């Protein structure tokens, strides 16, 4: 058996025994209760999912396995002389719960290079879309088209025991991870550049290769991509994209299908699309006050525009969160990155001004439970600074990174034999009667 697979199998066997014990001894223990408000409020906060890869704490933010993001800077292998963790190591940690050695990271890097050849019909499927298609439509289409190579689907159709589902799922997820930067950079090159794709460099790591294939070839860009891929990799199981993927996968749809479905969820403005919305909205603010880079916005103008946006019944993109109740550490990591590596950028200065203004305004208005910035409040301004100007592409970049976590969750779901999801639903009459009886 492949070395990484073997390491996963050992971990998985222990977890399988724990699941078996939970089911045999504690199946009827009550974990949580569900109120009418929960049902009508998107099941916010109701514990009903099992996710091994990461855990989101409302105040301290995401932990990949047992580690806060900040601590992983010190623990995860980096490129010689580099400061950002490598995505290959993030994947290994999410999969096994252990910090990998540099050799293990190099093993995964080479494995992904070997698996990176995308079937040609994937590009044809993307090209067949009309020019009005959004990058996320292209991305999800590309992932769906890549499903022809699914080993899980083929093996399942020809008969597969449930305890072996994970093996071909692992193969599919590894192939998908290896190919996503190729698919995404193809979309970028054909939609925003000269149309000529750039071949993968077999000596680069996954994140740097993504930058390279998009057409950016310097250490600064590689560093930015490594940081970006690292912080967006996972956010436990209940967010829209991870949960959608889990749900679709629970019907034994193959990993390409389930991840493509998740990406359609990521494309929504309340989720990953917010990273583009922030830039569009700041641009609108500049236009509104007839301001330019040389003549930046004032604090008063920013405050007034924030209030105006809220008065129009819109949300402030990049602020608020369904779980977090503090500034997202992924925001802070990016702010520190900007402070360390970037001087005098008016967009980043505006982002900082918004950080001064928005939490206070949202608190005053008293509606949003979390007035603090999330990951999307700043990510676009960094990408823009480094020359990725076509901000409608940003959610695709988020989607490439998130596959590290969601793909890993998919392998675990198969290993643990998670059931098909089928919550109960009731009619409005049922709820009205239920409340009448309860009173
Ligand atoms: N601006 C204005 N109003 C906001 C707000 C914001 N940034 N965040 C929340 N609110 C409002 C909600 O719209 C809601 O109003 P209604 O009662 O009229 O529906 C009210 O405050 C309560 O919402 P909440 O419980 O605080 O937040 P939710 O869990 O319902 O929603 C989220 C969370 C992220 C969708 C919301 O904060 C939001 O719309 N933020 C802006 C979009 C955004 O940045 N999304 C990216 C999130 C991170 C990611 O997934 O990438």
PDB file of N, CA, C and O and ligand atoms in Angstrom, residues 44 269-272 274 310 314-322 362 367-370 374-376 398, ligand 1:
ATOM      1  N   UNK A  44     -28.433  26.777  12.707  1.00  0.00           N
ATOM      2  CA  UNK A  44     -27.240  27.406  13.290  1.00  0.00           C
ATOM      3  C   UNK A  44     -26.927  26.843  14.661  1.00  0.00           C
ATOM      4  O   UNK A  44     -27.775  26.856  15.548  1.00  0.00           O
ATOM      5  N   UNK A 269     -22.946  34.699  -2.506  1.00  0.00           N
ATOM      6  CA  UNK A 269     -22.418  35.933  -1.905  1.00  0.00           C
ATOM      7  C   UNK A 269     -22.293  35.916  -0.390  1.00  0.00           C
ATOM      8  O   UNK A 269     -21.523  36.692   0.174  1.00  0.00           O
ATOM      9  N   UNK A 270     -23.031  35.028   0.286  1.00  0.00           N
ATOM     10  CA  UNK A 270     -22.864  34.973   1.743  1.00  0.00           C
ATOM     11  C   UNK A 270     -21.695  34.069   2.130  1.00  0.00           C
ATOM     12  O   UNK A 270     -21.329  33.968   3.305  1.00  0.00           O
ATOM     13  N   UNK A 271     -21.117  33.389   1.152  1.00  0.00           N
ATOM     14  CA  UNK A 271     -20.003  32.461   1.441  1.00  0.00           C
ATOM     15  C   UNK A 271     -18.763  32.937   0.668  1.00  0.00           C
ATOM     16  O   UNK A 271     -18.377  34.099   0.796  1.00  0.00           O
ATOM     17  N   UNK A 272     -18.180  32.115  -0.192  1.00  0.00           N
ATOM     18  CA  UNK A 272     -16.884  32.450  -0.793  1.00  0.00           C
ATOM     19  C   UNK A 272     -16.890  33.584  -1.805  1.00  0.00           C
ATOM     20  O   UNK A 272     -15.844  34.181  -2.087  1.00  0.00           O
ATOM     21  N   UNK A 274     -17.982  36.340  -1.301  1.00  0.00           N
ATOM     22  CA  UNK A 274     -17.760  37.591  -0.563  1.00  0.00           C
ATOM     23  C   UNK A 274     -16.358  38.148  -0.823  1.00  0.00           C
ATOM     24  O   UNK A 274     -16.156  39.360  -0.745  1.00  0.00           O
ATOM     25  N   UNK A 310     -25.838  49.794   4.512  1.00  0.00           N
ATOM     26  CA  UNK A 310     -26.780  49.141   5.436  1.00  0.00           C
ATOM     27  C   UNK A 310     -28.188  49.706   5.262  1.00  0.00           C
ATOM     28  O   UNK A 310     -29.170  48.958   5.279  1.00  0.00           O
ATOM     29  N   UNK A 314     -28.404  46.151   2.366  1.00  0.00           N
ATOM     30  CA  UNK A 314     -27.358  45.218   1.926  1.00  0.00           C
ATOM     31  C   UNK A 314     -26.462  44.851   3.106  1.00  0.00           C
ATOM     32  O   UNK A 314     -26.447  45.550   4.124  1.00  0.00           O
ATOM     33  N   UNK A 315     -25.695  43.770   2.925  1.00  0.00           N
ATOM     34  CA  UNK A 315     -24.734  43.410   3.981  1.00  0.00           C
ATOM     35  C   UNK A 315     -23.374  44.029   3.651  1.00  0.00           C
ATOM     36  O   UNK A 315     -23.096  44.361   2.502  1.00  0.00           O
ATOM     37  N   UNK A 316     -22.557  44.183   4.682  1.00  0.00           N
ATOM     38  CA  UNK A 316     -21.183  44.649   4.476  1.00  0.00           C
ATOM     39  C   UNK A 316     -20.354  43.398   4.177  1.00  0.00           C
ATOM     40  O   UNK A 316     -20.156  42.555   5.069  1.00  0.00           O
ATOM     41  N   UNK A 317     -19.870  43.251   2.955  1.00  0.00           N
ATOM     42  CA  UNK A 317     -19.156  42.009   2.632  1.00  0.00           C
ATOM     43  C   UNK A 317     -17.844  41.908   3.407  1.00  0.00           C
ATOM     44  O   UNK A 317     -17.158  42.903   3.617  1.00  0.00           O
ATOM     45  N   UNK A 318     -17.542  40.671   3.826  1.00  0.00           N
ATOM     46  CA  UNK A 318     -16.289  40.461   4.563  1.00  0.00           C
ATOM     47  C   UNK A 318     -16.444  40.628   6.064  1.00  0.00           C
ATOM     48  O   UNK A 318     -15.485  40.453   6.809  1.00  0.00           O
ATOM     49  N   UNK A 319     -17.651  40.985   6.505  1.00  0.00           N
ATOM     50  CA  UNK A 319     -17.898  41.151   7.953  1.00  0.00           C
ATOM     51  C   UNK A 319     -19.008  40.218   8.405  1.00  0.00           C
ATOM     52  O   UNK A 319     -19.922  39.915   7.634  1.00  0.00           O
ATOM     53  N   UNK A 320     -18.887  39.757   9.657  1.00  0.00           N
ATOM     54  CA  UNK A 320     -19.885  38.845  10.209  1.00  0.00           C
ATOM     55  C   UNK A 320     -19.499  37.397   9.962  1.00  0.00           C
ATOM     56  O   UNK A 320     -18.633  37.101   9.124  1.00  0.00           O
ATOM     57  N   UNK A 321     -20.108  36.521  10.722  1.00  0.00           N
ATOM     58  CA  UNK A 321     -19.883  35.083  10.532  1.00  0.00           C
ATOM     59  C   UNK A 321     -20.939  34.304  11.295  1.00  0.00           C
ATOM     60  O   UNK A 321     -21.409  34.751  12.342  1.00  0.00           O
ATOM     61  N   UNK A 322     -21.264  33.135  10.762  1.00  0.00           N
ATOM     62  CA  UNK A 322     -22.283  32.314  11.408  1.00  0.00           C
ATOM     63  C   UNK A 322     -21.790  31.684  12.712  1.00  0.00           C
ATOM     64  O   UNK A 322     -22.584  31.376  13.599  1.00  0.00           O
ATOM     65  N   UNK A 362     -21.611  48.259  12.895  1.00  0.00           N
ATOM     66  CA  UNK A 362     -22.468  47.059  13.024  1.00  0.00           C
ATOM     67  C   UNK A 362     -22.934  46.871  14.462  1.00  0.00           C
ATOM     68  O   UNK A 362     -24.076  46.487  14.711  1.00  0.00           O
ATOM     69  N   UNK A 367     -27.630  44.459  14.853  1.00  0.00           N
ATOM     70  CA  UNK A 367     -28.276  43.331  14.183  1.00  0.00           C
ATOM     71  C   UNK A 367     -27.324  42.123  14.055  1.00  0.00           C
ATOM     72  O   UNK A 367     -27.635  41.011  14.486  1.00  0.00           O
ATOM     73  N   UNK A 368     -26.168  42.382  13.460  1.00  0.00           N
ATOM     74  CA  UNK A 368     -25.211  41.285  13.229  1.00  0.00           C
ATOM     75  C   UNK A 368     -24.682  40.767  14.562  1.00  0.00           C
ATOM     76  O   UNK A 368     -24.292  41.549  15.426  1.00  0.00           O
ATOM     77  N   UNK A 369     -24.677  39.440  14.714  1.00  0.00           N
ATOM     78  CA  UNK A 369     -24.175  38.873  15.980  1.00  0.00           C
ATOM     79  C   UNK A 369     -22.661  38.991  16.064  1.00  0.00           C
ATOM     80  O   UNK A 369     -22.094  38.987  17.143  1.00  0.00           O
ATOM     81  N   UNK A 370     -22.025  39.044  14.915  1.00  0.00           N
ATOM     82  CA  UNK A 370     -20.569  39.171  14.909  1.00  0.00           C
ATOM     83  C   UNK A 370     -20.174  40.359  14.021  1.00  0.00           C
ATOM     84  O   UNK A 370     -20.296  40.293  12.805  1.00  0.00           O
ATOM     85  N   UNK A 374     -14.176  38.783   8.593  1.00  0.00           N
ATOM     86  CA  UNK A 374     -13.836  37.387   8.320  1.00  0.00           C
ATOM     87  C   UNK A 374     -12.713  37.343   7.270  1.00  0.00           C
ATOM     88  O   UNK A 374     -12.213  38.386   6.836  1.00  0.00           O
ATOM     89  N   UNK A 375     -12.380  36.150   6.842  1.00  0.00           N
ATOM     90  CA  UNK A 375     -11.232  35.952   5.939  1.00  0.00           C
ATOM     91  C   UNK A 375     -11.340  36.781   4.661  1.00  0.00           C
ATOM     92  O   UNK A 375     -10.334  37.245   4.105  1.00  0.00           O
ATOM     93  N   UNK A 376     -12.584  36.995   4.187  1.00  0.00           N
ATOM     94  CA  UNK A 376     -12.781  37.637   2.887  1.00  0.00           C
ATOM     95  C   UNK A 376     -12.599  39.154   2.921  1.00  0.00           C
ATOM     96  O   UNK A 376     -12.511  39.793   1.873  1.00  0.00           O
ATOM     97  N   UNK A 398     -10.080  30.432  -3.805  1.00  0.00           N
ATOM     98  CA  UNK A 398     -10.603  29.921  -2.534  1.00  0.00           C
ATOM     99  C   UNK A 398     -10.974  28.437  -2.716  1.00  0.00           C
ATOM    100  O   UNK A 398     -10.631  27.566  -1.896  1.00  0.00           O
TER     101      UNK A 398
HETATM  102  N1  LIG B   1     -23.625  43.340   7.222  1.00  0.00           N
HETATM  103  C1  LIG B   1     -24.915  43.657   7.468  1.00  0.00           C
HETATM  104  N2  LIG B   1     -25.761  42.877   8.138  1.00  0.00           N
HETATM  105  C2  LIG B   1     -25.262  41.720   8.618  1.00  0.00           C
HETATM  106  C3  LIG B   1     -23.934  41.342   8.432  1.00  0.00           C
HETATM  107  C4  LIG B   1     -23.094  42.190   7.687  1.00  0.00           C
HETATM  108  N3  LIG B   1     -21.827  41.901   7.411  1.00  0.00           N
HETATM  109  N4  LIG B   1     -23.729  40.133   9.022  1.00  0.00           N
HETATM  110  C5  LIG B   1     -24.920  39.772   9.553  1.00  0.00           C
HETATM  111  N5  LIG B   1     -25.833  40.718   9.292  1.00  0.00           N
HETATM  112  C6  LIG B   1     -27.275  40.688   9.585  1.00  0.00           C
HETATM  113  C7  LIG B   1     -27.862  39.462   8.909  1.00  0.00           C
HETATM  114  O1  LIG B   1     -28.125  39.720   7.542  1.00  0.00           O
HETATM  115  C8  LIG B   1     -29.083  39.215   9.741  1.00  0.00           C
HETATM  116  O2  LIG B   1     -30.086  40.104   9.314  1.00  0.00           O
HETATM  117  P1  LIG B   1     -31.629  39.627   9.205  1.00  0.00           P
HETATM  118  O3  LIG B   1     -32.021  39.264  10.602  1.00  0.00           O
HETATM  119  O4  LIG B   1     -32.335  40.788   8.653  1.00  0.00           O
HETATM  120  O5  LIG B   1     -31.640  38.419   8.290  1.00  0.00           O
HETATM  121  C9  LIG B   1     -28.633  39.626  11.135  1.00  0.00           C
HETATM  122  O6  LIG B   1     -27.483  40.483  10.962  1.00  0.00           O
HETATM  123  C10 LIG B   1     -28.215  38.451  12.000  1.00  0.00           C
HETATM  124  O7  LIG B   1     -27.281  37.663  11.279  1.00  0.00           O
HETATM  125  P2  LIG B   1     -26.163  36.824  12.043  1.00  0.00           P
HETATM  126  O8  LIG B   1     -26.847  35.807  12.858  1.00  0.00           O
HETATM  127  O9  LIG B   1     -25.194  37.727  12.706  1.00  0.00           O
HETATM  128  O10 LIG B   1     -25.363  36.180  10.825  1.00  0.00           O
HETATM  129  P3  LIG B   1     -25.734  34.864  10.007  1.00  0.00           P
HETATM  130  O11 LIG B   1     -25.165  33.690  10.741  1.00  0.00           O
HETATM  131  O12 LIG B   1     -27.166  34.818   9.655  1.00  0.00           O
HETATM  132  O13 LIG B   1     -24.909  35.102   8.661  1.00  0.00           O
HETATM  133  C11 LIG B   1     -23.071  35.701   7.334  1.00  0.00           C
HETATM  134  C12 LIG B   1     -23.507  34.995   8.600  1.00  0.00           C
HETATM  135  C13 LIG B   1     -21.583  35.449   7.126  1.00  0.00           C
HETATM  136  C14 LIG B   1     -23.830  35.133   6.148  1.00  0.00           C
HETATM  137  C15 LIG B   1     -23.336  37.225   7.494  1.00  0.00           C
HETATM  138  O14 LIG B   1     -22.556  37.737   8.556  1.00  0.00           O
HETATM  139  C16 LIG B   1     -23.063  38.014   6.221  1.00  0.00           C
HETATM  140  O15 LIG B   1     -23.962  38.114   5.375  1.00  0.00           O
HETATM  141  N6  LIG B   1     -21.815  38.600   6.065  1.00  0.00           N
HETATM  142  C17 LIG B   1     -21.456  39.290   4.849  1.00  0.00           C
HETATM  143  C18 LIG B   1     -21.079  38.305   3.760  1.00  0.00           C
HETATM  144  C19 LIG B   1     -19.764  37.631   4.051  1.00  0.00           C
HETATM  145  O16 LIG B   1     -18.778  38.263   4.374  1.00  0.00           O
HETATM  146  N7  LIG B   1     -19.727  36.311   3.887  1.00  0.00           N
HETATM  147  C20 LIG B   1     -18.483  35.529   4.006  1.00  0.00           C
HETATM  148  C21 LIG B   1     -18.438  34.637   5.238  1.00  0.00           C
HETATM  149  C22 LIG B   1     -17.143  33.845   5.271  1.00  0.00           C
HETATM  150  C23 LIG B   1     -17.097  32.829   4.160  1.00  0.00           C
HETATM  151  O17 LIG B   1     -17.901  31.889   4.178  1.00  0.00           O
HETATM  152  O18 LIG B   1     -16.281  32.973   3.247  1.00  0.00           O
END
